[in-house]
Amino acid sequence: MSCKCNENIKCTVSQCRNHAGEKDYCTLSSIMVGTHESNPTMIECTDCTSFELK
């Protein structure tokens, strides 16, 4: 079976519906990165808003 992964988007969040499974990639053609903070200053303040729980 071939991977329908987007090799331009690496991802290690296997709990996401869009994770490529055995490979650490996303299956979406693009993602949206957002924040949950009004003034993000650290990497922990950013989120992949394309995340969907399996």
Short mmCIF file of N, CA and C in Angstrom, two decimals:
data_model
loop_
_atom_site.label_atom_id
_atom_site.label_comp_id
_atom_site.label_asym_id
_atom_site.label_seq_id
_atom_site.Cartn_x
_atom_site.Cartn_y
_atom_site.Cartn_z
N MET A 1 0.84 -1.18 0.00
CA MET A 1 0.00 0.00 0.00
C MET A 1 0.89 1.24 0.00
N SER A 2 0.60 2.20 -0.86
CA SER A 2 1.41 3.40 -0.93
C SER A 2 0.90 4.44 0.06
N CYS A 3 1.80 5.27 0.51
CA CYS A 3 1.46 6.32 1.47
C CYS A 3 0.90 7.52 0.74
N LYS A 4 -0.27 8.02 1.18
CA LYS A 4 -0.80 9.23 0.57
C LYS A 4 -0.39 10.44 1.41
N CYS A 5 0.87 10.40 1.86
CA CYS A 5 1.36 11.44 2.73
C CYS A 5 1.94 12.62 1.94
N ASN A 6 1.91 13.78 2.58
CA ASN A 6 2.51 14.98 2.03
C ASN A 6 3.89 15.09 2.66
N GLU A 7 4.92 14.78 1.91
CA GLU A 7 6.28 14.77 2.45
C GLU A 7 6.80 16.18 2.75
N ASN A 8 6.02 17.20 2.44
CA ASN A 8 6.39 18.58 2.79
C ASN A 8 5.88 18.97 4.17
N ILE A 9 5.01 18.14 4.76
CA ILE A 9 4.47 18.43 6.10
C ILE A 9 4.78 17.25 7.01
N LYS A 10 5.79 17.39 7.84
CA LYS A 10 6.13 16.34 8.79
C LYS A 10 5.25 16.48 10.03
N CYS A 11 4.85 15.35 10.60
CA CYS A 11 3.98 15.36 11.78
C CYS A 11 4.20 14.09 12.59
N THR A 12 4.28 14.24 13.90
CA THR A 12 4.45 13.09 14.78
C THR A 12 3.23 12.87 15.67
N VAL A 13 2.13 13.56 15.41
CA VAL A 13 0.92 13.45 16.23
C VAL A 13 0.03 12.34 15.66
N SER A 14 0.28 11.13 16.11
CA SER A 14 -0.44 9.97 15.56
C SER A 14 -1.91 9.95 15.95
N GLN A 15 -2.32 10.76 16.93
CA GLN A 15 -3.72 10.82 17.34
C GLN A 15 -4.56 11.65 16.36
N CYS A 16 -3.92 12.32 15.41
CA CYS A 16 -4.64 13.15 14.44
C CYS A 16 -5.19 12.30 13.29
N ARG A 17 -6.39 12.60 12.88
CA ARG A 17 -7.04 11.90 11.77
C ARG A 17 -6.22 12.05 10.47
N ASN A 18 -5.45 13.12 10.35
CA ASN A 18 -4.70 13.40 9.13
C ASN A 18 -3.28 12.88 9.14
N HIS A 19 -2.89 12.16 10.21
CA HIS A 19 -1.54 11.58 10.29
C HIS A 19 -1.43 10.44 9.27
N ALA A 20 -0.26 10.29 8.68
CA ALA A 20 -0.07 9.31 7.61
C ALA A 20 0.05 7.87 8.09
N GLY A 21 -0.07 7.63 9.36
CA GLY A 21 -0.03 6.25 9.85
C GLY A 21 1.35 5.81 10.24
N GLU A 22 1.97 4.94 9.44
CA GLU A 22 3.29 4.42 9.76
C GLU A 22 4.40 5.42 9.51
N LYS A 23 4.13 6.46 8.76
CA LYS A 23 5.14 7.48 8.46
C LYS A 23 4.77 8.78 9.15
N ASP A 24 5.78 9.53 9.58
CA ASP A 24 5.54 10.78 10.32
C ASP A 24 5.32 11.96 9.38
N TYR A 25 4.20 11.89 8.66
CA TYR A 25 3.79 12.96 7.75
C TYR A 25 2.30 13.21 7.89
N CYS A 26 1.87 14.34 7.33
CA CYS A 26 0.45 14.68 7.28
C CYS A 26 -0.09 14.28 5.91
N THR A 27 -1.37 13.93 5.85
CA THR A 27 -1.97 13.58 4.56
C THR A 27 -2.66 14.76 3.89
N LEU A 28 -2.74 15.90 4.57
CA LEU A 28 -3.38 17.08 3.98
C LEU A 28 -2.45 17.75 2.97
N SER A 29 -3.01 18.49 2.02
CA SER A 29 -2.19 19.23 1.06
C SER A 29 -1.62 20.50 1.68
N SER A 30 -2.27 21.02 2.71
CA SER A 30 -1.78 22.18 3.46
C SER A 30 -2.39 22.15 4.85
N ILE A 31 -1.77 22.87 5.77
CA ILE A 31 -2.29 22.96 7.13
C ILE A 31 -2.40 24.43 7.52
N MET A 32 -3.15 24.69 8.60
CA MET A 32 -3.26 26.04 9.15
C MET A 32 -2.61 26.03 10.52
N VAL A 33 -1.67 26.93 10.73
CA VAL A 33 -1.03 27.09 12.03
C VAL A 33 -1.63 28.32 12.68
N GLY A 34 -2.03 28.17 13.93
CA GLY A 34 -2.64 29.27 14.66
C GLY A 34 -2.07 29.36 16.07
N THR A 35 -2.73 30.15 16.91
CA THR A 35 -2.29 30.32 18.29
C THR A 35 -3.49 30.38 19.22
N HIS A 36 -3.27 30.02 20.46
CA HIS A 36 -4.31 30.12 21.48
C HIS A 36 -4.00 31.25 22.45
N GLU A 37 -2.99 32.05 22.13
CA GLU A 37 -2.56 33.16 22.96
C GLU A 37 -2.80 34.49 22.25
N SER A 38 -3.03 35.54 23.01
CA SER A 38 -3.21 36.86 22.39
C SER A 38 -1.87 37.45 21.96
N ASN A 39 -0.77 37.03 22.59
CA ASN A 39 0.56 37.52 22.24
C ASN A 39 1.55 36.35 22.32
N PRO A 40 1.58 35.50 21.30
CA PRO A 40 2.44 34.32 21.36
C PRO A 40 3.93 34.70 21.37
N THR A 41 4.66 34.13 22.32
CA THR A 41 6.09 34.42 22.44
C THR A 41 6.95 33.16 22.50
N MET A 42 6.32 31.98 22.56
CA MET A 42 7.06 30.73 22.64
C MET A 42 6.42 29.71 21.70
N ILE A 43 7.19 28.71 21.30
CA ILE A 43 6.69 27.68 20.39
C ILE A 43 5.45 26.99 20.96
N GLU A 44 5.37 26.86 22.29
CA GLU A 44 4.23 26.20 22.93
C GLU A 44 2.93 26.98 22.74
N CYS A 45 3.02 28.22 22.29
CA CYS A 45 1.82 29.05 22.07
C CYS A 45 1.18 28.80 20.71
N THR A 46 1.83 28.02 19.85
CA THR A 46 1.29 27.78 18.51
C THR A 46 0.62 26.43 18.42
N ASP A 47 -0.31 26.30 17.49
CA ASP A 47 -1.09 25.08 17.33
C ASP A 47 -1.30 24.78 15.85
N CYS A 48 -1.41 23.50 15.53
CA CYS A 48 -1.87 23.11 14.20
C CYS A 48 -3.40 23.12 14.27
N THR A 49 -4.02 24.12 13.71
CA THR A 49 -5.47 24.21 13.80
C THR A 49 -6.17 23.28 12.80
N SER A 50 -5.39 22.55 12.01
CA SER A 50 -5.94 21.53 11.11
C SER A 50 -6.11 20.19 11.83
N PHE A 51 -5.67 20.11 13.08
CA PHE A 51 -5.76 18.87 13.86
C PHE A 51 -7.20 18.41 13.99
N GLU A 52 -7.42 17.11 13.76
CA GLU A 52 -8.72 16.47 13.98
C GLU A 52 -8.45 15.18 14.72
N LEU A 53 -9.11 14.99 15.84
CA LEU A 53 -8.94 13.78 16.62
C LEU A 53 -9.47 12.57 15.86
N LYS A 54 -8.72 11.47 15.89
CA LYS A 54 -9.17 10.24 15.22
C LYS A 54 -10.45 9.75 15.79
#
